[in-house]
Coordinates of C-alpha atoms in Angstrom, one line a residue:
M1 CA 123.3 117.8 98.2
A2 CA 125.5 117.1 101.1
D3 CA 125.3 113.3 100.5
R4 CA 125.9 112.3 96.9
A5 CA 124.4 108.9 97.5
L6 CA 121.0 110.5 98.0
P7 CA 118.5 110.0 95.2
A8 CA 118.4 113.2 93.1
E9 CA 115.7 115.7 93.5
R10 CA 112.7 115.5 91.3
G11 CA 113.7 114.9 87.7
G12 CA 116.6 112.6 88.7
G13 CA 116.5 109.4 90.7
L14 CA 112.9 108.2 91.3
L15 CA 111.7 108.3 94.8
V16 CA 108.6 106.0 95.5
Y17 CA 106.7 105.5 98.7
L18 CA 104.7 102.3 99.1
D19 CA 102.3 102.8 102.0
Q20 CA 101.3 99.9 104.2
N21 CA 98.5 98.9 101.9
Y22 CA 100.8 98.5 98.9
A23 CA 103.7 97.0 100.7
S24 CA 101.5 94.5 102.5
R25 CA 100.0 93.4 99.2
I26 CA 103.4 93.0 97.6
A27 CA 104.5 91.0 100.7
K28 CA 101.5 88.7 100.3
H29 CA 102.4 88.2 96.6
L30 CA 105.9 87.2 97.6
L31 CA 104.4 84.8 100.1
A32 CA 102.4 83.3 97.1
L33 CA 99.1 84.3 98.6
P34 CA 96.3 84.4 95.9
G35 CA 94.8 87.6 94.4
Q36 CA 97.9 89.8 94.5
E37 CA 99.1 89.4 90.9
A38 CA 98.8 93.1 90.1
F39 CA 101.0 94.0 93.0
G40 CA 103.5 91.5 91.7
E41 CA 103.7 93.5 88.5
V42 CA 104.6 96.6 90.5
W43 CA 107.3 94.7 92.4
E44 CA 108.8 93.4 89.1
A45 CA 108.7 96.9 87.7
L46 CA 110.5 98.3 90.7
L47 CA 113.2 95.6 90.4
A48 CA 113.6 96.4 86.7
L49 CA 114.4 100.0 87.6
G50 CA 117.4 98.9 89.7
D51 CA 119.3 101.7 91.3
R52 CA 117.3 104.3 89.5
V53 CA 114.6 104.0 92.1
V54 CA 114.5 104.2 95.9
A55 CA 111.4 103.1 97.8
P56 CA 112.3 103.5 101.5
P57 CA 110.7 102.0 104.5
S58 CA 109.5 104.4 107.3
P59 CA 108.6 104.5 110.9
F60 CA 105.0 104.5 109.8
H61 CA 105.5 101.0 108.4
A62 CA 107.0 99.9 111.7
L63 CA 104.1 101.3 113.6
E64 CA 101.4 99.5 111.5
L65 CA 103.3 96.2 111.3
H66 CA 103.5 95.8 115.1
G67 CA 106.1 93.1 114.4
G68 CA 103.5 90.8 112.7
Y69 CA 103.9 87.9 110.4
L70 CA 104.7 90.2 107.4
L71 CA 107.8 91.8 109.0
P72 CA 110.3 89.3 107.6
T73 CA 109.0 89.9 104.1
F74 CA 108.9 93.6 104.6
R75 CA 112.6 93.4 105.5
R76 CA 113.3 91.5 102.3
I77 CA 111.2 94.0 100.2
F78 CA 112.9 97.1 101.5
A79 CA 116.3 95.6 101.6
R80 CA 115.9 95.4 97.8
V81 CA 114.2 98.6 96.9
G82 CA 115.1 100.9 99.9
R83 CA 118.8 100.7 99.2
G84 CA 119.7 101.3 102.8
W85 CA 117.6 104.5 103.1
W86 CA 114.8 105.2 105.6
V87 CA 112.3 108.0 105.9
R88 CA 113.3 110.0 109.0
P89 CA 110.9 110.3 111.9
W90 CA 108.2 112.7 110.9
P91 CA 108.9 115.3 113.7
D92 CA 112.5 115.5 112.5
V93 CA 111.3 115.9 108.8
V94 CA 109.0 118.7 109.9
R95 CA 111.6 120.5 112.0
R96 CA 114.2 120.3 109.2
Q97 CA 111.7 121.5 106.6
V98 CA 110.7 124.5 108.7
E99 CA 114.3 125.4 109.5
R100 CA 115.3 125.1 105.8
G101 CA 112.3 127.0 104.5
G102 CA 111.9 124.5 101.7
L103 CA 112.4 120.9 100.6
A104 CA 115.6 118.8 100.3
R105 CA 115.7 115.1 100.3
E106 CA 118.5 115.1 102.9
D107 CA 115.9 116.3 105.3
F108 CA 113.6 113.4 104.4
L109 CA 115.9 110.4 104.1
W110 CA 118.6 108.9 106.3
R111 CA 120.3 105.6 107.0
R112 CA 119.6 105.2 110.7
G113 CA 116.0 103.8 110.7
R114 CA 115.1 100.6 112.5
W115 CA 112.1 98.3 112.4
E116 CA 112.1 98.5 116.2
E117 CA 111.5 102.3 116.2
P118 CA 107.9 103.0 115.1
A119 CA 106.4 106.4 114.4
D120 CA 105.1 108.3 117.5
L121 CA 101.8 110.0 116.7
A122 CA 101.2 111.2 120.3
P123 CA 102.1 114.9 119.5
L124 CA 99.1 115.1 117.2
W125 CA 96.6 113.0 119.1
G126 CA 93.2 114.8 119.0
L127 CA 93.8 116.4 115.6
L128 CA 91.0 114.5 114.0
D129 CA 88.7 115.2 116.9
L130 CA 88.7 118.9 116.4
E131 CA 85.3 120.6 116.0
L132 CA 86.1 122.3 112.8
E133 CA 83.7 124.9 111.4
G134 CA 83.3 127.0 108.3
D135 CA 84.4 126.3 104.7
F136 CA 87.3 124.2 103.5
Y137 CA 89.9 127.0 103.9
H138 CA 88.8 127.9 107.4
R139 CA 88.9 124.3 108.5
A140 CA 92.4 123.8 106.9
A141 CA 93.7 126.9 108.7
A142 CA 92.3 125.8 112.0
A143 CA 93.8 122.3 111.7
R144 CA 97.1 123.8 110.6
A145 CA 97.3 126.2 113.5
W146 CA 96.4 123.5 116.1
A147 CA 99.0 121.1 114.8
R148 CA 101.7 123.8 114.6
G149 CA 100.9 124.8 118.2
R150 CA 101.1 121.2 119.4
L151 CA 104.6 120.9 118.0
G152 CA 105.7 124.2 119.7
L153 CA 106.6 126.0 116.5
A154 CA 106.2 129.7 115.6
R155 CA 103.2 130.7 113.4
A156 CA 105.5 131.2 110.4
A157 CA 106.0 127.4 110.4
E158 CA 102.5 127.0 109.0
A159 CA 103.8 128.0 105.6
A160 CA 105.8 124.7 105.5
P161 CA 104.5 122.1 103.0
F162 CA 103.9 119.6 105.8
F163 CA 101.4 121.9 107.6
Q164 CA 99.8 123.1 104.3
L165 CA 99.0 119.6 103.2
L166 CA 98.1 118.3 106.7
G167 CA 95.6 121.1 107.1
R168 CA 94.0 120.4 103.7
L169 CA 93.8 116.7 104.3
V170 CA 92.1 117.2 107.7
A171 CA 89.7 119.7 106.2
F172 CA 88.8 117.3 103.4
R173 CA 88.2 114.5 105.9
S174 CA 86.1 116.7 108.2
L175 CA 83.8 117.4 105.2
E176 CA 83.4 113.8 104.3
R177 CA 80.9 112.9 107.0
S178 CA 79.5 109.9 105.1
R179 CA 82.7 108.0 105.4
E180 CA 83.2 105.7 108.4
E181 CA 86.2 106.6 110.5
R182 CA 89.1 104.2 110.8
A183 CA 91.7 103.8 113.5
S184 CA 94.4 104.4 111.0
D185 CA 93.1 107.8 109.8
L186 CA 95.5 109.9 111.9
L187 CA 98.5 107.8 110.7
D188 CA 97.3 108.2 107.1
V189 CA 97.1 112.0 107.2
V190 CA 100.4 112.5 109.1
M191 CA 102.2 110.0 106.7
A192 CA 100.8 111.7 103.6
A193 CA 101.7 115.2 104.8
T194 CA 105.2 114.0 105.6
V195 CA 105.9 112.0 102.5
A196 CA 104.0 113.6 99.6
P197 CA 106.1 116.8 99.4
Y198 CA 109.3 114.8 98.8
V199 CA 108.4 111.8 96.7
D200 CA 107.6 111.3 93.0
V201 CA 105.1 108.5 93.5
L202 CA 102.9 107.7 96.5
A203 CA 101.1 104.4 96.2
T204 CA 98.3 104.2 98.8
D205 CA 94.7 103.2 99.3
R206 CA 91.7 104.4 97.4
Y207 CA 90.4 107.0 99.9
L208 CA 93.8 108.6 100.6
R209 CA 94.6 108.7 96.9
E210 CA 91.3 110.5 96.2
A211 CA 92.0 113.0 99.1
L212 CA 95.5 113.8 97.8
V213 CA 94.1 114.5 94.3
R214 CA 91.2 116.5 95.5
V215 CA 93.3 118.8 97.8
G216 CA 96.0 119.3 95.1
A217 CA 98.9 117.6 96.8
G218 CA 101.0 117.7 93.7
V219 CA 102.2 114.1 93.9
R220 CA 101.6 111.2 91.5
A221 CA 99.3 109.0 93.6
W222 CA 97.9 105.6 92.7
S223 CA 95.3 103.6 94.6
G224 CA 95.2 99.8 95.3
R225 CA 92.4 99.2 92.8
S226 CA 93.6 96.6 90.4
G227 CA 93.4 98.9 87.3
E228 CA 95.4 101.6 89.0
V229 CA 98.0 99.1 90.3
R230 CA 98.6 97.8 86.8
A231 CA 98.7 101.4 85.5
L232 CA 101.4 102.1 88.1
A233 CA 103.3 99.1 87.0
R234 CA 103.2 100.3 83.4
W235 CA 104.3 103.7 84.4
L236 CA 107.3 102.3 86.3
R237 CA 108.2 100.0 83.4
A238 CA 108.2 102.9 81.0
R239 CA 110.8 104.6 83.2
A240 CA 112.9 101.4 83.3
G241 CA 112.8 101.3 79.5

């Protein structure tokens, strides 16, 4: 790697992504709010790993926080476990991934992130409003082509892991008509498509965890259900030991 301080590729340093759901619950534990004990176990397990783990903040966190009351605690959390690294803005990750024709953590992490610079989802506004038809594979292909076109990339870019996973997640969501839509759905699918190809662990909410498993994202994903939170803590402690 060009930067020897980067966490190693899979099999070396552990790269963990705590999405807004997990990071907020850890923050509430640190603020001594009740009902967050399981998330405290994850926090202690991350600290026990020391410099063998990096859990970076991202522009997605900055977007969802909107500067709110948890921001000072988020700063504390990621100052400890982010080790100075940030996830790059997602369009930059995508561009680098396409240009490289593969994955490298130097295309995913950098040291120039700021809490004042949230993710910009405007390039993909309308993605979840597409009238997708056909089976899962046709829907995924249509979503992938639409997103690639909005980013002004050549058709060959659709082979990149970001577009492959984004298409599958959008197709999965389009077929789950019984689920009530949420304002954060677009952020969730763009975050997951950006992050999942690079990290060893993605800690997220129940629905997104299920979607990642069902579409074969190939990342270890844990939900915020108490049993899974404690299972993640045990898994991390095993790596610390």
